[in-house]
CSV table of C-alpha atoms in Angstrom, one decimal:
chain,number,residue,atom,x,y,z
L,229,MET,CA,260.7,142.0,-18.8
L,230,SER,CA,258.3,143.0,-16.1
L,231,LEU,CA,254.6,143.8,-15.2
L,232,TYR,CA,253.9,147.2,-15.2
L,233,PRO,CA,253.1,148.4,-11.5
L,234,GLY,CA,249.2,147.7,-11.0
L,235,HIS,CA,248.7,146.7,-14.7
L,236,GLY,CA,248.8,143.6,-16.8
L,237,MET,CA,251.1,144.9,-19.4
L,238,VAL,CA,254.5,143.8,-20.0
L,239,GLN,CA,256.8,146.3,-19.9
L,240,PRO,CA,260.8,147.0,-19.9
L,241,ALA,CA,262.6,145.8,-16.3
L,242,LEU,CA,263.5,149.4,-16.0
L,243,LEU,CA,261.1,151.7,-14.4
L,244,CYS,CA,261.6,155.6,-13.9
L,245,CYS,CA,259.0,157.3,-11.9
L,246,THR,CA,258.5,160.8,-13.2
L,247,GLU,CA,256.6,163.7,-13.1
L,248,GLU,CA,254.5,164.1,-16.8
L,249,LEU,CA,254.4,167.7,-15.9
L,250,PRO,CA,257.3,168.7,-13.4
L,251,ARG,CA,256.4,170.9,-10.5
L,252,SER,CA,259.7,172.6,-10.6
L,253,ALA,CA,262.6,173.5,-12.9
L,254,SER,CA,264.8,171.4,-10.8
L,255,ILE,CA,262.9,168.3,-11.2
L,256,LYS,CA,262.5,168.9,-14.7
L,257,LYS,CA,266.3,169.1,-15.1
L,258,LYS,CA,267.1,166.0,-13.3
L,259,GLN,CA,264.6,163.8,-15.2
L,260,GLN,CA,265.6,165.0,-18.3
L,261,ASP,CA,269.3,164.1,-17.3
L,262,VAL,CA,268.4,160.5,-16.4
L,263,LEU,CA,266.1,159.7,-19.5
L,264,GLY,CA,268.3,161.2,-22.0
L,265,PHE,CA,271.3,159.4,-20.7
L,266,LEU,CA,269.2,156.2,-20.6
L,267,GLU,CA,268.0,157.1,-24.2
L,268,ALA,CA,271.3,157.6,-25.3
L,269,LEU,CA,272.6,154.4,-24.3
L,270,LYS,CA,269.8,153.0,-25.8
L,271,ILE,CA,268.4,151.1,-22.6
L,272,GLU,CA,264.9,150.3,-22.5
L,273,PHE,CA,262.8,151.8,-19.9
L,274,ALA,CA,259.3,152.8,-19.0
L,275,GLN,CA,257.8,155.9,-17.2
L,276,LEU,CA,255.8,155.8,-14.4
L,277,ASP,CA,253.8,159.1,-13.8
L,278,ILE,CA,253.3,159.8,-10.1
L,279,ALA,CA,251.8,163.1,-10.7
L,280,SER,CA,248.1,162.4,-12.3
L,281,ASN,CA,248.7,158.4,-11.0
L,282,GLU,CA,248.0,157.8,-7.3
L,283,GLU,CA,248.6,154.1,-8.0
L,284,ASN,CA,251.9,154.8,-9.1
L,285,ARG,CA,252.8,157.3,-6.7
L,286,MET,CA,251.9,154.9,-4.0
L,287,TRP,CA,254.1,152.2,-5.6
L,288,MET,CA,256.9,154.4,-5.6
L,289,ARG,CA,256.7,155.4,-2.2
L,290,GLN,CA,256.4,151.8,-1.1
L,291,ASN,CA,259.1,150.7,-2.9
L,292,VAL,CA,261.9,153.5,-2.1
L,293,PRO,CA,263.5,151.8,1.2
L,294,GLY,CA,263.2,153.5,4.5
L,295,ASP,CA,266.6,154.2,4.7
L,296,ARG,CA,266.6,156.1,1.2
L,297,LYS,CA,263.8,158.2,2.1
L,298,PRO,CA,264.2,162.0,3.0
L,299,SER,CA,263.3,163.0,7.0
L,300,ASN,CA,259.5,163.9,6.1
L,301,GLY,CA,259.3,160.3,3.8
L,302,ILE,CA,258.3,161.7,0.8
L,303,PRO,CA,260.9,160.8,-2.0
L,304,LEU,CA,261.1,163.6,-5.0
L,305,PRO,CA,261.4,162.0,-8.6
L,306,PRO,CA,263.2,161.2,-10.5
L,307,GLN,CA,263.4,157.8,-8.9
L,308,ILE,CA,264.5,154.7,-10.8
L,309,PHE,CA,264.0,150.5,-10.4
L,310,ASN,CA,264.9,147.3,-11.7
L,311,GLU,CA,261.4,145.9,-11.7
L,312,ASN,CA,260.8,146.1,-7.7
L,313,ASP,CA,264.4,146.5,-7.0
L,314,TYR,CA,265.2,150.1,-5.9
L,315,CYS,CA,268.1,151.3,-7.6
L,316,GLY,CA,268.3,155.0,-6.6
L,317,ASP,CA,267.5,158.3,-7.3
L,318,TYR,CA,269.2,161.3,-9.2
L,319,ASP,CA,272.0,161.9,-7.0
L,320,THR,CA,273.1,158.3,-6.7
L,321,PHE,CA,272.5,157.8,-10.6
L,322,PHE,CA,274.6,160.9,-11.2
L,323,ASP,CA,277.5,159.2,-8.9
L,324,ALA,CA,277.1,156.1,-11.2
L,325,LYS,CA,277.4,158.2,-14.1
L,326,GLU,CA,280.9,159.6,-12.9
L,327,GLU,CA,282.4,156.4,-12.1
L,328,ASN,CA,281.0,155.2,-15.3
L,329,ALA,CA,278.9,152.5,-13.5
L,330,VAL,CA,275.7,152.8,-14.6
L,331,TYR,CA,275.1,149.3,-16.0
L,332,GLU,CA,276.0,147.8,-12.5
L,333,PHE,CA,273.7,151.0,-10.8
L,334,LEU,CA,270.7,149.5,-12.6
L,335,GLY,CA,271.5,146.3,-12.4
L,336,LEU,CA,271.7,145.4,-15.9
L,337,THR,CA,274.5,143.4,-17.9
L,338,PRO,CA,276.5,146.2,-20.1
L,339,PRO,CA,276.3,145.2,-23.8
L,340,PRO,CA,279.3,143.3,-25.4
L,341,GLY,CA,282.2,145.4,-26.0
L,342,PHE,CA,281.5,147.5,-23.2
L,343,LYS,CA,284.2,148.6,-21.1
L,344,LYS,CA,284.9,150.8,-17.8
L,345,GLU,CA,287.7,153.0,-18.2
L,346,SER,CA,290.6,151.7,-16.3
L,347,ILE,CA,293.3,153.9,-14.3
L,348,PRO,CA,296.7,153.4,-16.1
L,349,GLU,CA,298.8,150.8,-14.5
L,350,GLU,CA,301.3,153.0,-13.1
L,351,GLU,CA,298.6,155.4,-11.4
L,352,GLN,CA,297.6,152.4,-9.7
L,353,ASN,CA,301.0,150.7,-8.6
L,354,GLY,CA,302.4,154.6,-8.0
L,355,ASP,CA,305.4,153.2,-9.6
L,356,SER,CA,307.8,156.2,-10.8
L,357,ASP,CA,311.3,156.4,-11.8
L,358,MET,CA,311.2,159.7,-10.8
L,359,VAL,CA,312.9,160.3,-7.0
L,360,GLU,CA,313.5,164.2,-7.4
L,361,GLU,CA,311.3,166.6,-9.0
L,362,GLU,CA,312.9,170.1,-9.5
L,363,GLU,CA,310.7,172.9,-8.0
L,364,GLY,CA,312.8,175.8,-8.8
L,365,PRO,CA,316.4,176.9,-9.0
L,366,GLY,CA,318.2,175.4,-6.2
L,367,HIS,CA,315.3,173.4,-4.6
L,368,THR,CA,314.0,170.0,-5.1
L,369,ALA,CA,311.3,168.2,-3.5
L,370,GLU,CA,312.5,164.4,-2.5
L,371,ALA,CA,310.5,161.3,-1.7
L,372,LYS,CA,311.6,157.8,-0.6
L,373,ILE,CA,310.8,154.9,-2.6
L,374,THR,CA,309.2,151.7,-0.9
L,375,GLY,CA,308.0,148.5,-2.1
L,376,GLY,CA,307.9,150.2,-5.8
L,377,GLY,CA,306.1,153.2,-5.2
L,378,LEU,CA,306.5,156.7,-4.0
L,379,GLN,CA,306.2,156.9,-0.2
L,380,LYS,CA,304.1,160.3,0.9
L,381,THR,CA,305.2,162.6,3.4
L,382,ALA,CA,303.1,163.4,6.3
L,383,GLN,CA,302.4,166.9,4.9
L,384,ASP,CA,301.4,165.4,1.7
L,385,GLU,CA,299.2,163.2,3.3
L,386,ALA,CA,297.9,166.1,5.6
L,387,SER,CA,297.4,168.2,2.3
L,388,GLU,CA,295.5,165.4,0.6
L,389,GLU,CA,293.3,165.1,3.8
L,390,GLY,CA,292.4,168.6,3.6
L,391,GLU,CA,291.3,168.5,0.3
L,392,GLU,CA,289.2,165.7,0.5
L,393,SER,CA,287.6,167.0,3.5
L,394,GLU,CA,287.2,170.3,1.4
L,395,ASP,CA,285.8,168.4,-1.4
L,396,GLN,CA,283.5,166.4,0.5
L,397,GLY,CA,281.9,169.5,2.0
L,398,GLU,CA,281.3,171.0,-1.3
L,399,GLU,CA,279.8,168.0,-2.5
L,400,LYS,CA,277.6,168.1,0.8
L,401,ASP,CA,276.5,171.8,-0.2
L,402,LYS,CA,276.0,171.1,-3.8
L,403,ARG,CA,273.2,168.1,-2.9
L,404,LYS,CA,271.4,170.7,-0.4
L,405,MET,CA,267.9,170.5,-1.0
L,406,SER,CA,267.0,173.8,-2.7
L,407,PRO,CA,263.8,175.8,-1.1
L,408,GLU,CA,261.5,175.1,-4.3
L,409,GLU,CA,262.4,171.5,-3.7
L,410,GLU,CA,261.7,171.9,-0.1
L,411,ASP,CA,258.3,173.4,-0.9
L,412,ILE,CA,257.3,170.6,-3.3
L,413,GLN,CA,258.0,168.3,-0.4
L,414,ASP,CA,255.7,170.4,1.4
L,415,ASP,CA,253.0,170.0,-1.2
L,416,TYR,CA,253.6,166.4,-1.1
L,417,VAL,CA,253.3,166.3,2.9
L,418,ASP,CA,250.2,168.5,2.6
L,419,GLU,CA,248.3,166.2,0.1
L,420,GLU,CA,249.1,163.0,1.9
L,421,ASN,CA,247.7,164.6,5.2
L,422,GLU,CA,244.7,165.7,3.4
L,423,LYS,CA,244.0,162.6,1.5
L,424,GLY,CA,244.3,160.9,5.0
L,425,GLU,CA,241.7,163.2,6.6
L,426,GLU,CA,239.5,162.2,3.5
L,427,ASP,CA,239.9,158.8,4.3
L,428,LEU,CA,239.0,159.0,7.8
L,429,VAL,CA,235.9,160.9,7.1
L,430,SER,CA,234.9,158.0,4.7
L,431,GLU,CA,235.5,155.4,7.1
L,432,GLU,CA,233.3,157.3,10.1
L,433,GLU,CA,230.3,157.8,7.6
L,434,GLU,CA,230.2,154.2,6.8
L,435,VAL,CA,230.3,153.2,10.8
L,436,GLU,CA,227.5,155.4,10.9
L,437,GLU,CA,225.3,154.3,8.2
L,438,ASP,CA,226.0,150.6,9.8
């Protein structure tokens, strides 16, 4: 358990920085995905509304590491923390969920009986009794056995590298920020600039009064 940022209330260690009234359908969906998954696992968490609470918003921005922020320095919700330790954003949460590593991602101890899905032993070792696989009449694909596993041919490796490169390209495209999200980040930046100008004017007025 930890202290709620800026308050004297004891709250669950896990904190999700969200917008109570999301500015876009994209943010709304991402927040629902994260919160719904945590609720399904019965993981306790507290929500920090950054839309209407300036203190929560500033706490979130101060605690997201610099190398994990977008180029304009304004991270979008949802952002996930374990007390003051940063866990990640929606994309990294999604990756952890896909890899069945959510508890590790959140810095939490898995419940009793929880087991990560393991890769079958024969797949890990690459063992196989099959040396030749018939692909068609009069044609077989051969593979040399080395160290208990099948040795890949140069052609196979080149093919796999090409597929991996293509998958990474698709993943990168999928995670590109949408125009809607770019507009939202621009709004955040404008708000920050306006707030900075207001603070500067207030300081100048105080100096003149002195």
